Short mmCIF file of the C-alpha atoms (twelve columns), coordinates in Angstrom:
data_MODEL
# 
_entry.id   MODEL 
# 
loop_
_atom_site.group_PDB 
_atom_site.id 
_atom_site.type_symbol 
_atom_site.label_atom_id 
_atom_site.label_alt_id 
_atom_site.label_comp_id 
_atom_site.label_asym_id 
_atom_site.label_seq_id 
_atom_site.Cartn_x 
_atom_site.Cartn_y 
_atom_site.Cartn_z 
_atom_site.pdbx_PDB_model_num 
ATOM 1   C CA . MET A 1   -0.255  -0.242  -0.033   1 
ATOM 2   C CA . ASN A 2   2.914   2.222   0.781    1 
ATOM 3   C CA . VAL A 3   4.519   1.625   -2.607   1 
ATOM 4   C CA . ALA A 4   1.226   2.354   -4.572   1 
ATOM 5   C CA . ARG A 5   0.633   5.785   -2.591   1 
ATOM 6   C CA . SER A 6   4.055   6.734   -3.299   1 
ATOM 7   C CA . LEU A 7   3.549   5.906   -6.980   1 
ATOM 8   C CA . VAL A 8   0.560   7.976   -7.267   1 
ATOM 9   C CA . ALA A 9   2.280   11.050  -5.446   1 
ATOM 10  C CA . VAL A 10  4.961   10.780  -7.712   1 
ATOM 11  C CA . LEU A 11  2.587   10.826  -10.991  1 
ATOM 12  C CA . ILE A 12  0.685   13.888  -9.403   1 
ATOM 13  C CA . LEU A 13  3.974   15.853  -8.944   1 
ATOM 14  C CA . LEU A 14  5.126   14.834  -12.529  1 
ATOM 15  C CA . GLY A 15  1.798   16.103  -13.962  1 
ATOM 16  C CA . ALA A 16  1.969   19.324  -12.057  1 
ATOM 17  C CA . ALA A 17  5.337   19.903  -13.440  1 
ATOM 18  C CA . LEU A 18  4.468   19.337  -16.944  1 
ATOM 19  C CA . ALA A 19  1.364   21.815  -16.454  1 
ATOM 20  C CA . ALA A 20  3.613   24.365  -15.235  1 
ATOM 21  C CA . CYS A 21  5.962   24.093  -18.413  1 
ATOM 22  C CA . SER A 22  3.204   24.326  -20.974  1 
ATOM 23  C CA . GLY A 23  1.877   27.541  -19.211  1 
ATOM 24  C CA . ASN A 24  5.399   29.103  -19.310  1 
ATOM 25  C CA . PHE A 25  5.533   28.352  -23.011  1 
ATOM 26  C CA . GLY A 26  2.038   29.793  -23.820  1 
ATOM 27  C CA . SER A 27  2.690   32.790  -21.717  1 
ATOM 28  C CA . GLY A 28  5.397   34.085  -23.923  1 
ATOM 29  C CA . THR A 29  2.975   34.520  -26.891  1 
ATOM 30  C CA . THR A 30  0.464   36.953  -25.338  1 
ATOM 31  C CA . PRO A 31  1.783   40.392  -23.954  1 
ATOM 32  C CA . PRO A 32  0.550   41.171  -20.422  1 
ATOM 33  C CA . ASN A 33  -2.731  43.223  -19.947  1 
ATOM 34  C CA . GLY A 34  -4.193  41.959  -22.837  1 
ATOM 35  C CA . LEU A 35  -2.201  44.081  -25.314  1 
ATOM 36  C CA . LEU A 36  -1.953  42.705  -28.852  1 
ATOM 37  C CA . PRO A 37  1.533   42.577  -30.637  1 
ATOM 38  C CA . SER A 38  2.486   45.511  -32.638  1 
ATOM 39  C CA . GLY A 39  1.801   43.989  -35.768  1 
ATOM 40  C CA . ASN A 40  -1.934  43.891  -34.886  1 
ATOM 41  C CA . LEU A 41  -2.278  47.472  -33.833  1 
ATOM 42  C CA . ALA A 42  -3.937  48.483  -37.018  1 
ATOM 43  C CA . GLY A 43  -7.249  47.242  -35.720  1 
ATOM 44  C CA . ILE A 44  -6.867  49.479  -32.661  1 
ATOM 45  C CA . ASN A 45  -5.859  52.834  -33.974  1 
ATOM 46  C CA . PRO A 46  -9.032  54.742  -34.861  1 
ATOM 47  C CA . THR A 47  -9.198  56.488  -38.221  1 
ATOM 48  C CA . PRO A 48  -8.644  60.274  -38.084  1 
ATOM 49  C CA . SER A 49  -12.163 62.018  -37.808  1 
ATOM 50  C CA . PRO A 50  -13.106 64.503  -40.008  1 
ATOM 51  C CA . THR A 51  -13.699 68.247  -39.234  1 
ATOM 52  C CA . PRO A 52  -15.992 68.346  -36.102  1 
ATOM 53  C CA . ASN A 53  -19.501 69.700  -36.560  1 
ATOM 54  C CA . SER A 54  -19.491 71.559  -33.101  1 
ATOM 55  C CA . ALA A 55  -16.670 73.052  -30.930  1 
ATOM 56  C CA . SER A 56  -16.511 75.349  -28.028  1 
ATOM 57  C CA . ASN A 57  -14.151 77.561  -26.009  1 
ATOM 58  C CA . ILE A 58  -14.303 80.288  -23.255  1 
ATOM 59  C CA . VAL A 59  -14.428 84.087  -23.954  1 
ATOM 60  C CA . THR A 60  -14.545 86.936  -21.267  1 
ATOM 61  C CA . TYR A 61  -17.116 89.580  -20.927  1 
ATOM 62  C CA . GLY A 62  -15.789 92.569  -18.729  1 
ATOM 63  C CA . SER A 63  -12.670 94.829  -18.911  1 
ATOM 64  C CA . SER A 64  -11.740 94.598  -22.690  1 
ATOM 65  C CA . SER A 65  -13.629 95.220  -25.534  1 
ATOM 66  C CA . ASP A 66  -11.207 93.630  -28.021  1 
ATOM 67  C CA . PHE A 67  -12.136 90.481  -30.394  1 
ATOM 68  C CA . GLN A 68  -11.650 87.177  -29.059  1 
ATOM 69  C CA . SER A 69  -11.428 84.128  -31.182  1 
ATOM 70  C CA . LEU A 70  -14.325 81.958  -31.570  1 
ATOM 71  C CA . PRO A 71  -13.856 77.962  -32.189  1 
ATOM 72  C CA . ASN A 72  -13.575 76.533  -35.630  1 
ATOM 73  C CA . ALA A 73  -16.263 74.132  -36.643  1 
ATOM 74  C CA . ALA A 74  -17.003 72.640  -40.090  1 
ATOM 75  C CA . GLY A 75  -15.375 75.422  -41.754  1 
ATOM 76  C CA . TYR A 76  -16.692 78.322  -39.756  1 
ATOM 77  C CA . GLY A 77  -14.860 80.306  -37.189  1 
ATOM 78  C CA . GLY A 78  -14.852 83.940  -36.345  1 
ATOM 79  C CA . ALA A 79  -14.364 86.426  -33.278  1 
ATOM 80  C CA . ILE A 80  -16.453 88.358  -30.981  1 
ATOM 81  C CA . ALA A 81  -16.084 91.660  -29.082  1 
ATOM 82  C CA . PHE A 82  -18.313 92.532  -25.888  1 
ATOM 83  C CA . PRO A 83  -19.033 96.176  -25.061  1 
ATOM 84  C CA . VAL A 84  -17.275 97.478  -21.902  1 
ATOM 85  C CA . PRO A 85  -19.716 98.409  -19.351  1 
ATOM 86  C CA . SER A 86  -19.453 102.241 -18.264  1 
ATOM 87  C CA . PRO A 87  -19.517 102.989 -15.499  1 
ATOM 88  C CA . LYS A 88  -18.688 99.888  -14.121  1 
ATOM 89  C CA . PRO A 89  -20.912 98.858  -11.124  1 
ATOM 90  C CA . SER A 90  -19.503 98.321  -7.740   1 
ATOM 91  C CA . GLY A 91  -18.281 94.769  -7.400   1 
ATOM 92  C CA . PHE A 92  -17.905 94.172  -11.030  1 
ATOM 93  C CA . SER A 93  -15.393 91.488  -12.180  1 
ATOM 94  C CA . ASP A 94  -15.117 89.626  -15.443  1 
ATOM 95  C CA . VAL A 95  -17.401 86.902  -16.410  1 
ATOM 96  C CA . ALA A 96  -16.468 83.629  -18.181  1 
ATOM 97  C CA . VAL A 97  -18.924 82.945  -21.233  1 
ATOM 98  C CA . GLY A 98  -18.727 79.729  -22.953  1 
ATOM 99  C CA . ALA A 99  -19.012 79.881  -26.851  1 
ATOM 100 C CA . THR A 100 -20.138 76.944  -28.978  1 
ATOM 101 C CA . LEU A 101 -20.355 77.046  -32.624  1 
ATOM 102 C CA . SER A 102 -22.213 74.609  -34.624  1 
ATOM 103 C CA . ILE A 103 -23.672 73.821  -37.921  1 
ATOM 104 C CA . MET A 104 -26.745 71.797  -35.984  1 
ATOM 105 C CA . LYS A 105 -29.290 73.739  -34.344  1 
ATOM 106 C CA . PRO A 106 -29.359 73.413  -30.565  1 
ATOM 107 C CA . GLN A 107 -31.595 71.193  -28.861  1 
ATOM 108 C CA . ASP A 108 -33.542 73.746  -27.099  1 
ATOM 109 C CA . ALA A 109 -33.521 76.505  -29.677  1 
ATOM 110 C CA . PRO A 110 -36.648 77.047  -31.616  1 
ATOM 111 C CA . ASP A 111 -36.952 76.489  -35.406  1 
ATOM 112 C CA . LEU A 112 -35.516 79.575  -37.555  1 
ATOM 113 C CA . ASN A 113 -38.808 79.756  -39.532  1 
ATOM 114 C CA . LEU A 114 -41.393 79.703  -36.708  1 
ATOM 115 C CA . ALA A 115 -42.121 76.144  -37.351  1 
ATOM 116 C CA . THR A 116 -43.120 74.081  -34.325  1 
ATOM 117 C CA . LYS A 117 -43.383 70.497  -34.162  1 
ATOM 118 C CA . GLY A 118 -46.889 69.073  -33.806  1 
ATOM 119 C CA . LYS A 119 -48.670 72.412  -34.101  1 
ATOM 120 C CA . LYS A 120 -49.882 74.153  -37.560  1 
ATOM 121 C CA . GLY A 121 -48.474 77.553  -36.906  1 
ATOM 122 C CA . ARG A 122 -47.405 80.428  -39.020  1 
ATOM 123 C CA . LYS A 123 -44.239 80.045  -41.342  1 
ATOM 124 C CA . ARG A 124 -42.202 82.936  -43.069  1 
ATOM 125 C CA . GLU A 125 -43.181 83.418  -46.682  1 
ATOM 126 C CA . ARG A 126 -39.479 83.410  -47.517  1 
ATOM 127 C CA . PRO A 127 -37.901 80.767  -45.342  1 
ATOM 128 C CA . ALA A 128 -34.148 81.552  -44.401  1 
ATOM 129 C CA . ARG A 129 -31.776 78.994  -44.553  1 
ATOM 130 C CA . ALA A 130 -29.683 78.333  -41.181  1 
ATOM 131 C CA . LEU A 131 -25.904 78.161  -41.783  1 
ATOM 132 C CA . ALA A 132 -24.273 77.972  -38.326  1 
ATOM 133 C CA . TYR A 133 -25.333 78.587  -34.640  1 
ATOM 134 C CA . LEU A 134 -23.249 80.576  -31.957  1 
ATOM 135 C CA . THR A 135 -24.517 79.643  -28.261  1 
ATOM 136 C CA . LEU A 136 -23.265 81.916  -25.464  1 
ATOM 137 C CA . LEU A 137 -23.671 80.442  -21.961  1 
ATOM 138 C CA . PRO A 138 -22.791 82.866  -19.204  1 
ATOM 139 C CA . THR A 139 -21.746 81.767  -15.737  1 
ATOM 140 C CA . HIS A 140 -23.419 85.032  -14.205  1 
ATOM 141 C CA . ASP A 141 -26.046 87.377  -15.033  1 
ATOM 142 C CA . MET A 142 -24.926 89.966  -17.580  1 
ATOM 143 C CA . THR A 143 -26.492 93.096  -18.927  1 
ATOM 144 C CA . LEU A 144 -25.094 94.313  -22.189  1 
ATOM 145 C CA . ASP A 145 -25.540 98.121  -23.403  1 
ATOM 146 C CA . SER A 146 -25.453 96.843  -27.017  1 
ATOM 147 C CA . TYR A 147 -25.299 93.678  -28.941  1 
ATOM 148 C CA . PRO A 148 -21.678 92.020  -29.088  1 
ATOM 149 C CA . ARG A 149 -19.819 92.415  -32.238  1 
ATOM 150 C CA . ILE A 150 -19.575 89.294  -33.985  1 
ATOM 151 C CA . ALA A 151 -17.433 88.316  -37.083  1 
ATOM 152 C CA . ILE A 152 -17.990 84.929  -38.755  1 
ATOM 153 C CA . ASP A 153 -15.785 83.331  -41.175  1 
ATOM 154 C CA . VAL A 154 -17.976 81.685  -43.964  1 
ATOM 155 C CA . PRO A 155 -16.577 79.139  -46.171  1 
ATOM 156 C CA . ARG A 156 -16.183 79.925  -49.646  1 
ATOM 157 C CA . ASP A 157 -18.660 77.390  -51.061  1 
ATOM 158 C CA . ILE A 158 -21.335 79.246  -49.306  1 
ATOM 159 C CA . VAL A 159 -19.999 82.847  -50.309  1 
ATOM 160 C CA . THR A 160 -20.396 81.677  -54.067  1 
ATOM 161 C CA . VAL A 161 -23.838 80.730  -53.562  1 
ATOM 162 C CA . TYR A 162 -24.843 83.808  -51.288  1 
ATOM 163 C CA . ARG A 163 -24.042 87.259  -51.618  1 
ATOM 164 C CA . VAL A 164 -22.894 89.019  -48.428  1 
ATOM 165 C CA . GLU A 165 -26.015 91.191  -48.503  1 
ATOM 166 C CA . GLU A 166 -28.069 88.261  -48.087  1 
ATOM 167 C CA . LEU A 167 -26.573 86.798  -45.082  1 
ATOM 168 C CA . GLY A 168 -27.908 87.916  -41.507  1 
ATOM 169 C CA . LEU A 169 -27.817 87.237  -38.070  1 
ATOM 170 C CA . ALA A 170 -30.715 86.010  -35.891  1 
ATOM 171 C CA . LEU A 171 -31.211 86.069  -32.001  1 
ATOM 172 C CA . TYR A 172 -33.030 83.738  -29.654  1 
ATOM 173 C CA . ASN A 173 -32.604 84.430  -25.926  1 
ATOM 174 C CA . ALA A 174 -33.773 81.587  -23.636  1 
ATOM 175 C CA . SER A 175 -34.394 84.024  -20.726  1 
ATOM 176 C CA . SER A 176 -36.586 86.281  -22.595  1 
ATOM 177 C CA . LYS A 177 -40.543 85.747  -23.228  1 
ATOM 178 C CA . ASP A 178 -39.955 85.540  -27.140  1 
ATOM 179 C CA . GLY A 179 -39.931 81.660  -27.887  1 
ATOM 180 C CA . THR A 180 -38.829 82.509  -31.505  1 
ATOM 181 C CA . PHE A 181 -35.666 83.777  -33.354  1 
ATOM 182 C CA . ARG A 182 -35.672 87.293  -34.285  1 
ATOM 183 C CA . LEU A 183 -33.946 87.743  -37.717  1 
ATOM 184 C CA . ALA A 184 -31.641 90.715  -38.386  1 
ATOM 185 C CA . ALA A 185 -30.581 91.086  -34.792  1 
ATOM 186 C CA . ALA A 186 -27.369 92.629  -35.922  1 
ATOM 187 C CA . GLU A 187 -26.601 95.238  -38.780  1 
ATOM 188 C CA . LEU A 188 -24.074 94.116  -41.538  1 
ATOM 189 C CA . ASP A 189 -21.022 96.347  -40.942  1 
ATOM 190 C CA . THR A 190 -19.496 97.125  -44.461  1 
ATOM 191 C CA . ALA A 191 -17.684 100.095 -43.397  1 
ATOM 192 C CA . THR A 192 -15.508 98.908  -40.451  1 
ATOM 193 C CA . PRO A 193 -12.833 96.241  -41.744  1 
ATOM 194 C CA . PRO A 194 -13.318 92.959  -39.950  1 
ATOM 195 C CA . PRO A 195 -10.461 91.899  -37.581  1 
ATOM 196 C CA . THR A 196 -7.643  89.857  -39.119  1 
ATOM 197 C CA . PRO A 197 -8.260  86.079  -38.449  1 
ATOM 198 C CA . SER A 198 -5.529  84.358  -36.707  1 
ATOM 199 C CA . PRO A 199 -3.429  82.239  -39.076  1 
ATOM 200 C CA . ASN A 200 -4.670  78.436  -39.376  1 
ATOM 201 C CA . PRO A 201 -1.711  75.984  -38.767  1 
ATOM 202 C CA . SER A 202 -3.427  73.255  -40.752  1 
ATOM 203 C CA . ALA A 203 -3.915  75.538  -43.823  1 
ATOM 204 C CA . PRO A 204 -1.317  74.961  -46.982  1 
ATOM 205 C CA . PRO A 205 1.445   77.250  -47.267  1 
ATOM 206 C CA . GLU A 206 0.734   80.263  -49.803  1 
ATOM 207 C CA . PRO A 207 2.395   79.513  -53.319  1 
ATOM 208 C CA . THR A 208 5.671   81.514  -53.789  1 
ATOM 209 C CA . ALA A 209 6.862   83.048  -57.069  1 
ATOM 210 C CA . ILE A 210 9.913   81.414  -58.471  1 
ATOM 211 C CA . PRO A 211 11.961  83.976  -60.474  1 
ATOM 212 C CA . VAL A 212 12.988  82.949  -63.836  1 
ATOM 213 C CA . SER A 213 16.100  84.342  -65.555  1 
ATOM 214 C CA . ALA A 214 16.112  85.279  -69.265  1 
ATOM 215 C CA . SER A 215 18.883  82.818  -69.845  1 
ATOM 216 C CA . ALA A 216 16.856  79.859  -68.272  1 
ATOM 217 C CA . SER A 217 13.813  80.362  -70.507  1 
ATOM 218 C CA . PRO A 218 13.235  77.967  -73.009  1 
ATOM 219 C CA . GLY A 219 13.818  78.765  -76.503  1 
ATOM 220 C CA . ALA A 220 15.667  82.162  -75.940  1 
ATOM 221 C CA . THR A 221 18.493  82.756  -78.304  1 
ATOM 222 C CA . ALA A 222 21.636  84.661  -77.948  1 
ATOM 223 C CA . SER A 223 20.493  87.607  -79.984  1 
ATOM 224 C CA . GLY A 224 17.773  88.322  -77.741  1 
ATOM 225 C CA . THR A 225 14.842  87.603  -80.175  1 
ATOM 226 C CA . THR A 226 11.527  86.464  -78.615  1 
ATOM 227 C CA . PRO A 227 10.996  82.946  -78.264  1 
ATOM 228 C CA . THR A 228 8.371   81.007  -79.998  1 
ATOM 229 C CA . PRO A 229 5.404   80.471  -77.591  1 
ATOM 230 C CA . ARG A 230 4.608   76.809  -76.911  1 
ATOM 231 C CA . PRO A 231 1.136   75.626  -76.624  1 
ATOM 232 C CA . SER A 232 -0.191  74.716  -72.971  1 
ATOM 233 C CA . GLY A 233 -0.943  71.205  -74.322  1 
ATOM 234 C CA . ALA A 234 2.461   70.598  -75.827  1 
ATOM 235 C CA . ALA A 235 4.714   68.176  -74.809  1 
ATOM 236 C CA . SER A 236 7.981   69.316  -72.834  1 
ATOM 237 C CA . GLY A 237 11.484  68.608  -73.713  1 
ATOM 238 C CA . SER A 238 11.399  65.548  -71.650  1 
ATOM 239 C CA . GLY A 239 8.608   64.065  -73.281  1 
ATOM 240 C CA . SER A 240 5.988   64.517  -70.441  1 
ATOM 241 C CA . PRO A 241 2.949   66.893  -71.236  1 
ATOM 242 C CA . ALA A 242 2.597   69.872  -69.106  1 
ATOM 243 C CA . GLY A 243 -0.435  69.571  -66.751  1 
ATOM 244 C CA . PRO A 244 -2.277  72.269  -65.056  1 
ATOM 245 C CA . THR A 245 -0.821  73.377  -61.594  1 
ATOM 246 C CA . PRO A 246 -3.331  73.124  -58.694  1 
ATOM 247 C CA . SER A 247 -4.652  76.100  -57.150  1 
ATOM 248 C CA . PRO A 248 -4.379  76.765  -53.665  1 
ATOM 249 C CA . THR A 249 -7.640  76.366  -51.201  1 
ATOM 250 C CA . LEU A 250 -9.187  79.735  -50.561  1 
ATOM 251 C CA . PRO A 251 -9.712  80.860  -47.118  1 
ATOM 252 C CA . PRO A 252 -13.055 81.720  -45.723  1 
ATOM 253 C CA . GLN A 253 -14.622 85.153  -46.166  1 
ATOM 254 C CA . ARG A 254 -14.943 87.064  -42.790  1 
ATOM 255 C CA . VAL A 255 -18.178 89.063  -42.318  1 
ATOM 256 C CA . LEU A 256 -18.749 91.664  -39.555  1 
ATOM 257 C CA . PHE A 257 -21.907 92.296  -37.877  1 
ATOM 258 C CA . ALA A 258 -22.156 95.453  -35.920  1 
ATOM 259 C CA . GLY A 259 -23.389 95.650  -32.475  1 
ATOM 260 C CA . THR A 260 -27.166 97.045  -32.348  1 
ATOM 261 C CA . ALA A 261 -27.699 99.638  -29.988  1 
ATOM 262 C CA . ALA A 262 -30.026 97.716  -27.641  1 
ATOM 263 C CA . THR A 263 -30.074 96.318  -24.036  1 
ATOM 264 C CA . LEU A 264 -29.358 92.657  -24.141  1 
ATOM 265 C CA . LYS A 265 -29.666 90.776  -20.761  1 
ATOM 266 C CA . LEU A 266 -28.090 87.447  -20.190  1 
ATOM 267 C CA . THR A 267 -29.165 85.125  -17.367  1 
ATOM 268 C CA . ALA A 268 -26.545 82.691  -15.882  1 
ATOM 269 C CA . ASN A 269 -26.806 79.322  -17.355  1 
ATOM 270 C CA . LYS A 270 -29.317 80.223  -20.007  1 
ATOM 271 C CA . ALA A 271 -28.325 79.968  -23.653  1 
ATOM 272 C CA . VAL A 272 -28.124 83.015  -26.092  1 
ATOM 273 C CA . VAL A 273 -28.201 81.716  -29.501  1 
ATOM 274 C CA . PHE A 274 -27.158 83.869  -32.791  1 
ATOM 275 C CA . ALA A 275 -27.939 82.128  -35.895  1 
ATOM 276 C CA . LEU A 276 -26.137 82.854  -39.134  1 
ATOM 277 C CA . TYR A 277 -28.547 82.527  -41.744  1 
ATOM 278 C CA . ALA A 278 -29.023 83.065  -45.444  1 
ATOM 279 C CA . LEU A 279 -32.266 84.999  -46.873  1 
ATOM 280 C CA . PRO A 280 -31.845 85.413  -50.824  1 
ATOM 281 C CA . ILE A 281 -32.727 88.653  -52.146  1 
ATOM 282 C CA . GLU A 282 -35.429 88.882  -54.892  1 
ATOM 283 C CA . THR A 283 -33.739 90.314  -58.239  1 
ATOM 284 C CA . PRO A 284 -36.270 92.011  -60.486  1 
ATOM 285 C CA . PRO A 285 -36.764 90.457  -63.819  1 
ATOM 286 C CA . PRO A 286 -34.662 91.742  -66.761  1 
ATOM 287 C CA . SER A 287 -36.481 94.335  -68.744  1 
ATOM 288 C CA . PRO A 288 -37.515 93.351  -72.121  1 
ATOM 289 C CA . ARG A 289 -35.200 94.303  -74.917  1 
ATOM 290 C CA . ALA A 290 -36.421 95.632  -78.266  1 
ATOM 291 C CA . SER A 291 -36.624 93.130  -80.938  1 
ATOM 292 C CA . ALA A 292 -33.625 93.050  -83.478  1 
ATOM 293 C CA . ALA A 293 -35.876 91.925  -86.157  1 
ATOM 294 C CA . GLY A 294 -37.012 95.474  -87.433  1 
ATOM 295 C CA . SER A 295 -33.586 97.097  -86.877  1 
ATOM 296 C CA . ALA A 296 -31.554 98.614  -89.843  1 
ATOM 297 C CA . VAL A 297 -28.636 96.937  -90.909  1 
ATOM 298 C CA . PRO A 298 -26.297 99.002  -92.998  1 
ATOM 299 C CA . VAL A 299 -24.989 97.694  -96.277  1 
ATOM 300 C CA . ALA A 300 -21.969 98.458  -98.757  1 
ATOM 301 C CA . SER A 301 -24.211 101.153 -100.369 1 
ATOM 302 C CA . GLY A 302 -24.963 103.007 -97.191  1 
ATOM 303 C CA . SER A 303 -28.939 102.572 -97.531  1 
ATOM 304 C CA . PRO A 304 -30.399 100.649 -94.350  1 
ATOM 305 C CA . VAL A 305 -31.932 97.424  -95.235  1 
ATOM 306 C CA . ALA A 306 -34.169 95.534  -92.911  1 
ATOM 307 C CA . ALA A 307 -32.497 92.538  -91.002  1 
ATOM 308 C CA . GLY A 308 -35.167 90.082  -92.329  1 
ATOM 309 C CA . SER A 309 -34.866 90.771  -95.771  1 
ATOM 310 C CA . PRO A 310 -32.236 89.588  -98.056  1 
ATOM 311 C CA . THR A 311 -29.158 91.990  -98.523  1 
ATOM 312 C CA . ALA A 312 -28.918 93.577  -101.764 1 
ATOM 313 C CA . ALA A 313 -26.057 92.552  -103.858 1 
ATOM 314 C CA . PRO A 314 -23.642 95.197  -105.165 1 
ATOM 315 C CA . ALA A 315 -24.009 96.294  -108.794 1 
ATOM 316 C CA . THR A 316 -21.624 94.913  -111.457 1 
ATOM 317 C CA . PRO A 317 -19.449 97.595  -113.189 1 
ATOM 318 C CA . SER A 318 -20.303 98.054  -116.789 1 
ATOM 319 C CA . PRO A 319 -17.155 97.434  -119.379 1 
ATOM 320 C CA . ALA A 320 -15.319 100.732 -120.321 1 
ATOM 321 C CA . ALA A 321 -15.999 102.053 -123.641 1 
ATOM 322 C CA . SER A 322 -13.603 101.139 -126.334 1 
# 
């Protein structure tokens, strides 16, 4: 019995040793903490996200009336300047204001064109197209003597569709009794130049001009004669066709809205939304032009002939007398 028990104990110890060895071999194939080898990190690293549709930063209302940069979102950006209170009330201190720029309508803001879900209300005859929303969220109560001056960077693909005169700024104040946007809340300032936008580090560098000397120009001769121009589609001397050079991306256009001389009260933790919108201006139809069918067309003889009639042929000269 003792020999049998000893044999069983030896077999158990041998099995435990084999299991430990197999565990050590397998542990070398998997890194600790569940990390994958470096060759499989492609599935972990996220793809670069596109330009965000919303961005936020902090601006300050108080001692300075200078322009402060707004965040950039979906190609929009800009700057804002608050009026300085004069005289300043006792115990006045600067107020931090959260600024959010987005191309999506804020959740608690009403529709820009007086449309309410579930109700058949009035709508604007000429609906405005919302382009971007600027939401201001103050941390303390504020009373502005005039509306802030707001400069908005509008992408070029929007500027080419709408003219600057067709852009406007609407206002919605959550602390007021009015539950709709008020269009044309600020006047378009065309007399004052807008503030210079801060350089964008991600923008492509501007193309630089490369001076070309007369001796390096192709086709130039020693006598100084003008070289023969080569067509744009002709192949160069190396045999490769000359392709068009890519043009740099145009920056957005900055549009400045002047502060309206009206009191604006802001309540702490209640949003004030400025909406950039486009309202196309109806152009009058072109005036009817006079029909060219009855207009006179001069001929070689000098007498006018109607445009619809065939042109008279010149008279054949008679032969000279012998």
